[in-house]
XYZ file of C-alpha atoms in Angstrom:
787
model
C 12.946 -28.667 1.224
C 11.337 -31.604 3.015
C 8.371 -33.042 1.165
C 5.232 -34.331 2.827
C 2.103 -36.110 1.693
C -0.896 -33.813 1.630
C -3.163 -36.824 2.176
C -1.883 -37.120 5.729
C -2.956 -33.567 6.412
C -6.425 -34.193 4.952
C -6.750 -37.460 6.880
C -5.851 -35.649 10.063
C -8.485 -32.998 9.468
C -11.060 -35.705 8.720
C -10.174 -37.583 11.885
C -10.515 -34.466 14.003
C -13.858 -33.630 12.392
C -15.296 -37.132 12.872
C -14.120 -37.435 16.463
C -15.619 -34.083 17.423
C -18.976 -34.877 15.795
C -19.293 -38.295 17.450
C -18.312 -37.102 20.926
C -21.051 -37.232 23.593
C -21.502 -34.316 26.014
C -21.157 -36.521 29.057
C -18.118 -38.447 27.893
C -14.985 -36.579 28.953
C -12.648 -38.991 27.170
C -14.110 -38.175 23.763
C -13.643 -34.460 24.409
C -9.886 -34.893 24.116
C -8.921 -34.434 20.474
C -6.118 -36.619 19.209
C -3.996 -34.241 17.150
C -2.423 -35.993 14.166
C -0.998 -32.932 12.450
C 2.656 -32.345 13.195
C 4.919 -29.400 12.556
C 6.769 -31.274 9.830
C 3.531 -31.439 7.844
C 3.743 -27.707 7.217
C 6.395 -25.401 5.885
C 5.913 -21.649 5.701
C 8.129 -19.791 3.289
C 8.169 -16.309 1.792
C 7.393 -16.623 -1.916
C 7.387 -13.060 -3.177
C 7.585 -9.514 -1.833
C 5.326 -6.771 -3.141
C 5.398 -3.020 -2.733
C 7.943 -0.224 -2.644
C 11.390 -0.927 -1.108
C 11.403 0.164 2.517
C 13.807 3.037 3.259
C 15.702 3.125 -0.070
C 19.258 4.414 0.069
C 20.928 3.960 -3.356
C 20.268 3.150 -7.010
C 22.074 1.947 -10.165
C 21.084 1.295 -13.788
C 22.516 -0.924 -16.527
C 22.006 1.080 -19.770
C 22.545 -1.985 -21.993
C 20.444 -4.624 -20.251
C 18.079 -1.901 -18.955
C 17.824 -3.229 -15.416
C 17.376 -1.017 -12.350
C 18.778 -1.910 -8.915
C 17.657 -0.297 -5.637
C 19.380 -0.778 -2.286
C 17.825 -0.090 1.114
C 18.941 0.839 4.606
C 18.335 -2.684 5.900
C 20.575 -4.361 3.330
C 17.866 -5.386 0.871
C 18.428 -5.340 -2.879
C 15.597 -5.064 -5.401
C 16.080 -5.583 -9.147
C 13.530 -4.283 -11.653
C 13.220 -4.920 -15.375
C 10.254 -4.864 -17.701
C 6.801 -4.987 -16.069
C 6.562 -8.369 -14.387
C 10.336 -8.816 -13.974
C 11.390 -8.301 -10.381
C 13.787 -9.906 -7.911
C 14.513 -9.508 -4.206
C 17.861 -10.209 -2.519
C 19.209 -9.600 0.958
C 22.662 -8.997 2.421
C 23.248 -11.202 5.437
C 24.693 -8.398 7.550
C 21.623 -6.184 7.142
C 23.809 -3.074 6.857
C 22.643 -0.155 4.721
C 23.538 -0.164 1.028
C 25.401 3.092 0.417
C 26.234 2.600 -3.283
C 25.591 0.248 -6.211
C 27.647 -0.196 -9.398
C 26.693 -2.394 -12.368
C 29.284 -4.249 -14.397
C 27.534 -3.017 -17.519
C 26.224 -5.778 -19.779
C 28.014 -8.459 -17.758
C 25.204 -9.582 -15.453
C 27.039 -8.558 -12.289
C 26.599 -5.906 -9.620
C 28.862 -4.430 -6.940
C 27.302 -3.271 -3.664
C 29.012 -1.178 -0.988
C 27.559 -1.351 2.527
C 27.719 0.882 5.577
C 29.669 -1.805 7.478
C 32.625 -1.109 5.120
C 32.190 -4.229 3.035
C 31.821 -4.599 -0.732
C 30.151 -7.529 -2.475
C 30.053 -8.854 -6.021
C 26.640 -10.244 -7.063
C 26.142 -12.717 -9.894
C 22.893 -11.851 -11.718
C 23.255 -14.454 -14.455
C 21.718 -17.249 -12.405
C 18.062 -17.832 -11.533
C 18.527 -16.660 -7.961
C 21.175 -13.890 -7.696
C 23.909 -14.682 -5.195
C 27.108 -13.136 -3.835
C 30.268 -14.429 -5.516
C 32.904 -12.469 -3.594
C 33.071 -10.177 -0.575
C 35.741 -7.852 0.758
C 35.819 -6.204 4.177
C 37.650 -2.979 5.094
C 38.708 -3.035 8.740
C 40.664 0.188 9.184
C 38.854 2.646 6.932
C 35.267 3.650 6.272
C 34.009 3.430 2.687
C 32.462 6.666 1.336
C 32.445 6.323 -2.476
C 33.003 3.720 -5.205
C 33.557 4.020 -8.950
C 33.762 1.322 -11.629
C 34.622 2.653 -15.119
C 32.826 1.246 -18.156
C 34.445 -2.002 -19.405
C 37.119 -1.854 -16.690
C 38.193 -4.491 -14.172
C 39.400 -1.939 -11.593
C 37.069 -0.725 -8.848
C 38.111 2.518 -7.105
C 37.102 2.727 -3.430
C 37.308 6.084 -1.629
C 37.407 6.261 2.160
C 36.652 8.639 4.996
C 40.375 9.285 5.527
C 40.713 10.590 1.990
C 42.567 7.577 0.577
C 41.647 5.589 -2.529
C 42.117 1.815 -2.807
C 41.898 -0.162 -6.038
C 40.159 -3.566 -6.184
C 40.415 -6.111 -8.974
C 36.787 -7.153 -9.609
C 37.783 -10.397 -11.354
C 39.397 -11.932 -8.276
C 38.004 -9.340 -5.837
C 41.297 -8.621 -4.116
C 43.066 -5.393 -3.272
C 45.913 -4.311 -5.491
C 48.999 -2.720 -4.041
C 48.086 0.647 -5.624
C 46.843 3.191 -3.050
C 46.326 6.919 -3.647
C 47.111 8.587 -0.309
C 45.399 11.858 0.499
C 48.623 13.689 1.407
C 50.182 12.744 -1.931
C 47.059 13.912 -3.736
C 46.881 17.417 -2.252
C 50.559 17.932 -1.235
C 50.998 21.591 -0.330
C 47.748 22.867 -1.821
C 46.066 22.687 1.594
C 47.440 22.810 5.123
C 44.589 20.726 6.574
C 43.020 17.376 5.855
C 40.795 17.616 2.743
C 38.062 15.444 4.252
C 36.432 12.259 2.985
C 36.364 11.320 -0.681
C 32.955 12.294 -2.093
C 33.588 11.597 -5.788
C 35.771 9.530 -8.097
C 35.471 9.330 -11.896
C 37.753 8.795 -14.859
C 38.267 11.203 -17.749
C 35.979 10.091 -20.619
C 38.853 10.515 -23.073
C 41.631 9.051 -20.909
C 41.081 6.173 -18.462
C 44.445 6.898 -16.864
C 43.234 10.252 -15.480
C 41.070 10.240 -12.345
C 39.174 13.192 -10.937
C 39.026 12.995 -7.124
C 36.678 15.232 -5.176
C 37.218 15.877 -1.466
C 34.506 17.174 0.827
C 36.398 20.341 1.774
C 36.203 21.694 -1.788
C 39.484 20.426 -3.241
C 39.468 18.553 -6.560
C 42.524 16.652 -7.825
C 43.202 15.314 -11.329
C 45.373 12.240 -10.699
C 47.574 10.488 -13.265
C 47.534 6.752 -12.585
C 50.638 6.032 -14.641
C 52.911 8.687 -13.199
C 51.326 8.327 -9.718
C 51.047 12.051 -9.180
C 48.561 14.881 -9.454
C 48.418 16.839 -12.702
C 46.158 19.660 -11.465
C 44.494 20.760 -8.242
C 41.323 22.861 -8.125
C 40.247 24.692 -4.987
C 36.890 26.304 -4.140
C 35.688 27.895 -0.907
C 32.554 25.756 -0.539
C 32.224 22.041 0.162
C 31.719 19.702 -2.779
C 28.825 17.244 -3.034
C 29.177 15.814 -6.556
C 31.202 16.073 -9.789
C 30.395 15.163 -13.412
C 32.368 15.280 -16.679
C 31.614 16.807 -20.047
C 31.820 13.983 -22.595
C 34.827 15.576 -24.343
C 36.880 15.393 -21.154
C 37.917 19.083 -21.290
C 35.490 20.372 -18.635
C 33.850 19.111 -15.481
C 31.050 20.397 -13.299
C 30.905 20.566 -9.475
C 27.976 21.139 -7.107
C 28.552 22.898 -3.791
C 26.984 23.363 -0.377
C 26.048 27.018 -1.005
C 23.747 26.144 -3.915
C 26.240 27.004 -6.668
C 27.564 25.111 -9.688
C 31.141 25.617 -10.855
C 32.358 24.714 -14.356
C 36.090 24.134 -14.590
C 38.402 23.882 -17.580
C 40.776 20.991 -16.984
C 43.873 23.001 -17.859
C 42.839 26.141 -15.934
C 42.916 25.246 -12.234
C 43.253 28.811 -10.964
C 39.539 29.644 -10.998
C 36.319 28.206 -12.361
C 35.342 29.106 -15.891
C 31.765 29.785 -14.796
C 29.791 30.008 -11.565
C 26.030 29.380 -11.696
C 23.471 29.785 -8.912
C 20.335 28.139 -10.370
C 17.912 29.351 -7.704
C 19.774 32.354 -6.304
C 18.808 35.994 -6.788
C 21.419 37.859 -8.779
C 22.226 41.273 -7.174
C 22.451 44.270 -9.509
C 25.693 45.572 -8.014
C 27.577 42.488 -9.175
C 28.016 41.040 -5.709
C 27.875 37.377 -4.905
C 24.298 36.033 -4.877
C 22.634 34.988 -1.649
C 23.497 31.436 -0.576
C 20.997 28.698 -1.219
C 20.519 25.154 0.024
C 23.181 22.603 -0.984
C 23.019 21.003 -4.407
C 23.342 17.362 -3.419
C 23.881 15.959 -6.899
C 24.342 17.218 -10.440
C 24.615 15.453 -13.800
C 25.953 17.039 -16.998
C 24.642 15.409 -20.206
C 25.273 16.554 -23.783
C 23.194 16.288 -26.966
C 24.158 16.485 -30.645
C 21.398 18.823 -31.716
C 21.252 21.351 -28.923
C 22.350 22.621 -25.540
C 23.475 20.250 -22.776
C 21.259 19.221 -19.872
C 22.145 20.098 -16.288
C 20.001 18.080 -13.891
C 20.316 18.686 -10.171
C 18.605 18.026 -6.842
C 18.463 20.636 -4.089
C 19.810 24.175 -4.402
C 16.556 25.974 -3.553
C 16.558 29.341 -1.868
C 16.320 29.391 1.915
C 13.268 31.672 1.788
C 11.183 28.943 0.121
C 9.855 27.663 3.429
C 7.525 24.702 3.177
C 8.301 24.017 -0.456
C 8.367 20.403 -1.489
C 11.603 18.694 -2.670
C 12.445 19.603 -6.249
C 14.404 18.317 -9.204
C 15.721 21.061 -11.483
C 16.239 20.503 -15.220
C 18.317 23.216 -16.957
C 18.378 23.031 -20.742
C 19.745 26.021 -22.594
C 17.984 29.144 -21.331
C 15.050 27.275 -19.800
C 14.938 26.063 -16.210
C 12.184 23.681 -15.093
C 11.587 22.971 -11.414
C 9.774 19.667 -10.875
C 8.242 19.258 -7.423
C 8.226 15.810 -5.814
C 5.876 14.353 -3.243
C 8.671 12.943 -1.074
C 12.340 13.749 -0.359
C 14.767 12.765 -3.137
C 17.131 9.915 -2.257
C 18.956 9.662 -5.595
C 18.455 10.196 -9.328
C 19.996 8.865 -12.538
C 19.870 10.143 -16.101
C 19.133 7.490 -18.733
C 21.108 8.017 -21.947
C 21.116 6.422 -25.380
C 24.745 5.283 -25.172
C 26.761 3.661 -22.362
C 30.004 5.149 -23.684
C 31.054 8.204 -21.639
C 33.129 9.744 -24.470
C 30.168 10.141 -26.856
C 27.197 12.502 -26.922
C 24.969 11.226 -24.140
C 21.537 12.018 -25.647
C 19.543 11.830 -22.375
C 15.923 10.719 -22.740
C 14.694 10.139 -19.178
C 15.498 10.700 -15.502
C 14.839 8.055 -12.854
C 14.145 9.727 -9.486
C 14.232 7.580 -6.362
C 12.112 9.112 -3.617
C 11.681 7.943 -0.049
C 8.320 6.361 -0.867
C 8.053 6.365 -4.654
C 9.873 5.829 -7.938
C 9.353 8.479 -10.639
C 10.617 8.406 -14.228
C 10.548 11.725 -16.129
C 10.441 11.965 -19.915
C 13.036 14.523 -21.079
C 12.093 14.262 -24.757
C 8.597 15.795 -24.438
C 7.657 19.356 -23.612
C 6.673 19.886 -20.024
C 8.650 16.820 -18.907
C 5.722 14.450 -18.208
C 6.289 11.344 -16.131
C 5.926 7.745 -17.246
C 3.079 5.709 -15.834
C 4.686 3.299 -13.388
C 3.786 -0.334 -14.206
C 5.308 -1.801 -11.040
C 3.148 -2.700 -8.024
C 4.896 -0.018 -5.994
C 1.719 1.962 -5.373
C 0.337 -0.454 -2.780
C 1.126 2.112 -0.096
C 0.338 5.142 -2.231
C -2.188 5.648 0.534
C -1.595 3.550 3.682
C -3.177 0.101 3.491
C -5.860 -0.289 6.159
C -7.243 -3.711 5.214
C -6.376 -6.536 2.828
C -8.294 -9.563 1.528
C -7.083 -12.535 -0.528
C -9.281 -14.616 -2.866
C -8.138 -17.793 -4.618
C -9.724 -19.879 -7.377
C -11.822 -16.980 -8.620
C -14.090 -17.306 -11.684
C -12.100 -17.322 -14.912
C -13.901 -14.314 -16.405
C -13.441 -12.125 -13.313
C -9.894 -10.856 -13.896
C -10.557 -9.889 -17.561
C -13.718 -8.045 -16.487
C -11.861 -6.057 -13.818
C -8.978 -5.325 -16.188
C -11.391 -4.111 -18.866
C -13.096 -1.770 -16.402
C -9.753 -0.514 -15.087
C -8.367 0.167 -18.555
C -11.233 2.579 -19.200
C -10.306 4.740 -16.238
C -8.778 7.913 -17.646
C -5.107 8.470 -16.898
C -4.051 11.873 -18.125
C -0.757 13.711 -17.975
C 1.506 10.701 -18.534
C 4.130 10.247 -21.213
C 2.982 8.418 -24.327
C 6.228 6.440 -24.576
C 6.815 2.947 -23.268
C 8.373 2.309 -19.875
C 12.158 2.737 -20.372
C 13.242 0.078 -17.843
C 12.603 -2.922 -20.073
C 15.254 -5.556 -19.282
C 14.874 -9.175 -18.271
C 12.524 -11.961 -19.334
C 9.222 -13.102 -17.917
C 9.058 -16.198 -15.764
C 6.172 -18.642 -15.560
C 3.667 -18.150 -12.758
C 3.547 -20.720 -9.987
C -0.252 -20.831 -9.698
C -2.599 -22.320 -12.263
C -5.734 -20.711 -10.794
C -6.758 -17.044 -10.643
C -5.868 -15.149 -7.479
C -7.031 -11.670 -6.519
C -5.892 -9.411 -3.689
C -8.061 -6.461 -2.641
C -6.531 -3.644 -0.599
C -8.412 -0.893 1.205
C -6.644 2.379 1.889
C -6.763 5.327 4.265
C -8.040 7.733 1.600
C -11.084 5.539 0.944
C -9.747 3.946 -2.239
C -9.903 0.227 -3.038
C -7.510 -1.534 -5.407
C -7.965 -4.901 -7.081
C -4.707 -6.740 -7.828
C -4.068 -9.756 -10.034
C -1.886 -12.034 -7.884
C -1.926 -15.049 -10.209
C 1.632 -14.385 -11.408
C 4.786 -13.725 -9.418
C 4.215 -9.961 -9.356
C 1.074 -7.996 -8.651
C -0.764 -6.125 -11.399
C -3.322 -3.417 -10.767
C -6.640 -4.377 -12.302
C -9.080 -1.757 -11.065
C -9.257 1.141 -8.620
C -12.401 2.297 -6.813
C -12.765 5.564 -4.874
C -15.401 5.376 -2.155
C -14.887 9.002 -1.085
C -16.879 10.126 -4.147
C -20.030 8.971 -2.376
C -19.724 11.704 0.263
C -19.653 15.487 0.201
C -16.254 17.147 0.147
C -15.291 19.613 2.866
C -15.084 23.046 1.239
C -13.191 24.656 4.116
C -11.562 23.770 7.402
C -14.708 24.455 9.402
C -16.801 22.179 7.199
C -15.353 18.936 8.474
C -17.251 15.663 8.958
C -19.030 15.713 12.315
C -17.469 12.520 13.607
C -15.750 11.818 16.886
C -14.727 8.338 15.798
C -11.527 9.280 13.944
C -9.366 12.379 13.947
C -8.226 11.992 10.350
C -8.885 9.843 7.266
C -12.686 9.676 7.743
C -13.058 7.641 4.527
C -10.525 4.931 5.485
C -11.597 1.388 4.599
C -11.912 -0.895 7.610
C -13.490 -4.166 6.409
C -14.166 -5.710 2.990
C -16.608 -8.468 2.086
C -16.716 -9.644 -1.516
C -18.524 -12.368 -3.428
C -16.463 -13.226 -6.539
C -19.338 -15.200 -8.058
C -21.949 -12.426 -8.021
C -19.321 -9.619 -7.909
C -21.156 -7.921 -5.049
C -18.758 -5.797 -2.983
C -19.513 -4.607 0.535
C -17.268 -2.018 2.189
C -17.231 -0.763 5.789
C -15.473 2.501 6.636
C -14.124 3.902 9.898
C -16.913 6.500 10.040
C -19.507 3.784 10.728
C -20.740 3.509 7.159
C -21.318 0.576 4.817
C -21.440 0.843 1.018
C -22.765 -1.939 -1.225
C -21.449 -1.956 -4.798
C -22.716 -3.859 -7.806
C -20.550 -4.541 -10.881
C -21.815 -3.150 -14.192
C -20.297 -2.886 -17.660
C -22.292 0.238 -18.508
C -21.655 3.805 -17.436
C -24.530 5.396 -15.480
C -25.337 8.695 -13.804
C -27.081 8.309 -10.449
C -29.242 11.317 -9.626
C -29.860 10.395 -5.968
C -27.878 7.824 -4.021
C -29.949 5.351 -2.002
C -29.343 5.962 1.724
C -30.353 3.933 4.766
C -29.706 5.267 8.282
C -29.617 2.761 11.153
C -29.681 3.327 14.925
C -27.447 0.596 16.277
C -27.415 1.494 19.997
C -28.887 -0.616 22.776
C -30.408 0.658 26.018
C -31.495 -0.822 29.376
C -34.888 0.002 30.862
C -33.892 -1.210 34.335
C -30.293 -2.108 34.893
C -30.683 -2.199 38.698
C -33.894 -3.103 40.517
C -34.832 -2.592 44.201
C -34.977 -6.361 44.714
C -31.522 -7.843 44.489
C -32.757 -11.139 43.038
C -34.737 -9.621 40.187
C -33.504 -10.090 36.675
C -32.925 -6.965 34.602
C -35.596 -5.904 32.201
C -35.319 -6.744 28.556
C -32.904 -4.357 26.813
C -34.033 -2.684 23.637
C -31.891 -1.318 20.872
C -32.334 2.315 20.125
C -34.210 1.691 16.927
C -37.209 3.257 15.338
C -40.531 2.965 17.136
C -42.499 4.164 14.171
C -44.872 1.829 12.417
C -44.022 3.288 9.043
C -42.020 1.175 6.594
C -38.248 1.620 6.648
C -37.492 3.094 3.249
C -34.249 4.456 1.821
C -33.924 8.182 2.268
C -33.320 10.822 -0.342
C -31.328 13.972 0.278
C -31.104 15.992 2.362
C -31.134 13.486 5.223
C -33.655 13.711 8.016
C -30.908 14.198 10.556
C -31.807 16.256 13.594
C -30.648 17.342 16.987
C -32.608 17.510 20.207
C -33.736 20.769 21.754
C -30.843 20.779 24.219
C -28.287 20.538 21.402
C -27.540 16.817 21.761
C -26.858 15.140 18.448
C -29.435 12.556 17.480
C -30.067 10.738 14.203
C -27.019 12.473 12.713
C -24.646 10.399 10.521
C -20.899 10.945 10.706
C -20.562 11.766 6.992
C -22.870 13.558 4.619
C -23.781 11.673 1.454
C -23.528 13.805 -1.666
C -26.756 15.304 -2.927
C -25.561 16.055 -6.465
C -25.697 13.516 -9.317
C -22.842 11.004 -9.338
C -21.385 9.874 -12.655
C -20.291 6.251 -12.290
C -18.096 4.692 -14.948
C -18.151 1.027 -15.905
C -17.109 -1.156 -13.001
C -18.361 -1.009 -9.444
C -21.350 1.280 -8.912
C -23.106 2.256 -5.684
C -26.151 0.144 -4.848
C -26.856 1.351 -1.293
C -25.221 3.483 1.395
C -25.855 2.494 5.028
C -24.890 4.862 7.830
C -25.016 4.425 11.574
C -26.288 7.566 13.291
C -25.692 9.315 16.581
C -28.025 8.314 19.425
C -28.679 10.961 22.101
C -25.220 12.467 21.967
C -23.421 9.135 21.612
C -21.476 8.646 18.366
C -21.887 5.314 16.580
C -19.203 2.738 17.221
C -16.952 1.566 14.420
C -18.107 -1.499 12.530
C -16.134 -4.572 13.588
C -17.688 -7.347 11.483
C -19.212 -7.499 8.027
C -20.661 -10.173 5.768
C -22.654 -10.357 2.543
C -24.800 -13.133 1.063
C -25.677 -12.315 -2.516
C -27.948 -15.371 -2.858
C -30.441 -13.829 -0.422
C -29.502 -10.210 -1.075
C -28.501 -9.697 2.562
C -25.703 -7.856 4.263
C -24.972 -8.174 7.989
C -22.745 -5.910 10.049
C -22.108 -5.368 13.722
C -20.113 -3.471 16.300
C -19.784 -3.375 20.071
C -23.418 -2.259 20.383
C -25.112 -4.964 18.309
C -25.731 -6.224 14.808
C -28.096 -5.493 11.942
C -29.222 -7.438 8.877
C -30.159 -5.373 5.819
C -31.926 -6.436 2.636
C -29.959 -4.383 0.107
C -32.349 -5.274 -2.723
C -35.452 -3.868 -0.981
C -33.302 -1.297 0.858
C -34.726 -2.171 4.263
C -33.562 -3.333 7.689
C -34.638 -6.879 8.567
C -33.092 -7.271 12.001
C -31.567 -4.922 14.572
C -30.352 -6.447 17.832
C -28.419 -5.073 20.781
C -25.374 -6.931 22.034
C -27.056 -8.132 25.248
C -29.920 -9.613 23.258
C -27.452 -11.908 21.511
C -26.738 -13.676 24.829
C -28.963 -15.547 27.231
C -29.348 -14.764 30.942
C -26.960 -17.642 31.775
C -24.223 -16.348 29.521
C -20.861 -16.727 31.319
C -19.506 -13.698 29.462
C -21.893 -11.071 30.741
C -21.178 -7.701 29.160
C -21.897 -4.398 30.789
C -23.438 -1.826 28.444
C -21.124 0.793 27.029
C -23.180 3.711 28.348
C -26.322 2.561 30.222
C -29.256 4.928 30.278
C -32.259 4.214 32.471
C -35.950 4.315 31.500
C -35.487 6.064 28.190
C -38.113 5.803 25.547
C -36.697 4.683 22.210
C -36.489 7.512 19.727
C -37.412 7.521 16.080
C -35.301 5.668 13.540
C -35.532 3.306 10.656
C -35.626 -0.111 12.297
C -38.489 -1.196 14.546
C -37.698 -3.420 17.518
C -40.476 -2.940 20.093
C -40.534 -3.303 23.874
C -40.405 -6.637 25.694
C -44.161 -7.111 25.204
C -43.665 -8.163 21.628
C -43.109 -11.787 20.827
C -39.873 -13.096 19.453
C -41.670 -14.048 16.222
C -42.708 -10.442 15.618
C -39.270 -9.285 16.557
C -37.695 -11.177 13.711
C -39.959 -9.778 11.042
C -38.968 -7.019 8.717
C -40.177 -3.551 9.820
C -42.066 -3.316 6.550
C -44.191 -6.306 7.557
C -46.321 -4.158 9.906
C -48.386 -2.627 7.112
C -46.742 -3.828 3.946
C -45.820 -7.191 2.476
C -42.173 -8.173 2.239
C -40.674 -10.946 0.193
C -41.537 -14.446 1.356
C -37.957 -15.666 1.572
C -36.892 -12.721 3.783
C -39.434 -13.778 6.441
C -38.481 -17.408 6.164
C -34.774 -16.630 6.589
C -35.251 -14.613 9.753
C -37.771 -17.053 11.262
C -35.468 -19.982 10.676
C -32.585 -18.045 12.172
C -34.678 -17.378 15.272
C -35.694 -21.032 15.715
C -32.174 -22.246 15.122
C -30.784 -19.807 17.704
C -33.443 -20.768 20.291
C -32.513 -24.379 19.799
C -28.887 -23.547 20.536
C -29.795 -21.685 23.749
C -31.963 -24.515 25.228
C -30.627 -27.155 27.610
C -29.831 -30.511 26.063
C -32.814 -32.366 27.544
C -35.335 -29.891 26.039
C -33.977 -30.018 22.483
C -35.797 -33.236 21.318
C -39.184 -31.628 21.908
C -38.161 -28.570 19.948
C -36.898 -30.808 17.156
C -40.361 -32.379 16.766
C -42.043 -28.997 16.448
C -39.352 -27.818 14.081
C -39.890 -30.838 11.811
C -43.615 -30.121 11.707
C -42.855 -26.492 10.864
C -40.511 -27.478 8.055
C -43.121 -29.793 6.559
C -45.446 -26.831 6.111
C -42.967 -24.513 4.451
C -41.003 -27.026 2.383
C -43.066 -26.348 -0.724
C -42.452 -22.607 -0.516
C -38.715 -22.284 0.048
C -35.717 -24.108 1.427
C -34.589 -23.397 4.955
C -31.373 -21.637 5.859
C -29.891 -24.824 7.277
C -30.490 -26.655 3.986
C -28.938 -23.807 2.032
C -25.783 -23.751 4.148
C -25.173 -27.423 3.482
C -24.079 -26.573 -0.088
C -22.338 -23.202 0.139
C -21.459 -21.427 -3.040
C -17.840 -21.257 -4.076
C -16.218 -17.996 -3.070
C -18.855 -17.137 -0.425
C -17.704 -17.147 3.181
C -20.180 -18.672 5.681
C -19.632 -17.780 9.317
C -21.114 -19.854 12.182
C -21.859 -18.157 15.514
C -21.712 -20.170 18.703
C -23.842 -17.747 20.695
C -27.657 -17.832 20.282
C -29.258 -14.929 18.488
C -32.096 -14.487 21.014
C -32.317 -14.653 24.783
C -35.915 -15.985 24.897
C -36.693 -19.702 24.625
C -39.939 -21.466 23.905
C -41.044 -24.035 26.446
């Protein structure tokens, strides 16, 4: 890695800043910025990967070191140990990982890929790497088996042959089990690909070979011939041994399980259909879906466990994927949220010739990892400590905050630990291998993710892996749809009406502002006490501009001043209680109707983030509100600003009132080069009632900037000063250069009068608070200018 001096980067930024500030408008030479930053000054690299493995395809577990490996369809390899221990590797070819095999307690792993190559990984070093690779050119790999404490790897192929690889030098031995020698005259046709290989727990020299067609062969490695051949009418998917080596179990494509005695190849000792209906006349039960995998685990104290995936009846249409646990006379069917990719049973001993004593089942799903506790009644699942739940609901927005206050992460963790998590196993997470590494950052880092279901998650990103600190559900603020007809009346989104769109957070004050896709904004305040809010504070805003005269008879006339569709009432804008004063016009056009209905029942809010104010944009004369595209919060002044394609609004969330409501056209002067046509112009309409008062063009710009409550009531002094200073600053930006000195004189006189009362906005922005984002707008806020 090439090193560079960070001072050069800072000097370059300083040079650019000084040259731009000293440049004169009329000097074209100074407008050219001399760029001193070069590409070699920067180096982007991927430091860590978070989330669930994309498109998982295989899994393996080391029962001694207690490390889990997951392979994916794009050749990625993820290793998991105790919470906080995680590693990511990648095969160069990018081919799918079809099977993984640990060299148990040796710190090595064998991976078989879909491009017919096998690789030996060394896990004993800081960054796992491939030691050896072997490529098959003439045959396709279908199954691999590495016996416990053995140096011989058995590789089955699509042609039905089995090759033996020495894992120490990773070379092929001369020993090959040919398919025609294995079946001989037991079948007149090709038996199909090899779907299973395993050694007898009591005799390593005996291999059980399962072919797809339904033929099973017990092969003697020493004599190089088959001892027994077992034939069944249905295709085989998996095979597993009893620990005594006298019986084995097969799963078939018709949903049946067959138990065979090793020395009785004529017929199976028992046929079981776990989910099939048993006819009374003794006939064969109705066929079910294939049992893709089965595991047969024994216990000292009781009946063995039979754990299988698939095998459901064909009449169970629409049923979710299931894992079936058969123990004695009881059969438990555990439904999963996603299709099952693979599963493994965790046992107390790694030795296959001893009682297995299973205690958990690791289930790899397409989008989740589930671990089931077999030792407790009801088979509860373990609470997953890995940051795999990032996409539990799709991520719709993400924010990163560095150098946060030191007490922030403990406060969020304390609030998150109080959130009740019921139904989980009380035991510790069983995948507990590996050792923690030291974090690379010495300052606190927090990542906030917003999700499609309206939830927000706070993650501690200070270490190498993410840790969930706190989860917030914004959907609790709104009423739930009781039936299909009672859906939110929004035309903005077809689904996920509570999805989070934008986040704005102040780590210092812990004020959180959230904007959703249904044109709503929620302000949260952090509290350590649990409260019950009887009525949520609601503020409805009409953010829709209109044109009184878009076209005039005289071609050279300027258009009349546009007015946002805000309230024309002189009453103060106060937060509403429930039910809302939403209404529709006499002709059935929606007006003053929000997209979502805020709940009217009391809301119990636990310690953590609690609702301060709910702001909703409403329909205006049949036009739905546009989605919010920008959001900002300033906790020092108690202000939140948001905008969309129609305009922007500034809200005082402490007094629960609207300070400013401007249409998009009012943000630009008449000489704006980027003239915007209105979204839906409507001529000569009188503004209808709402909560924010922006009057016709007869009002002065000074009155326009005042809070609506200033008509008959007194607002806070600093709220007026903020808006007035914003107005003067924006007018200064919109004036020509030669008129600005005169405005500066009047502005200095104005500041001399108000200096004793409060500081101006420009003085406040000179020393921004840490963790607060300050955004500068190049366009003036008002179109008028004072002469």
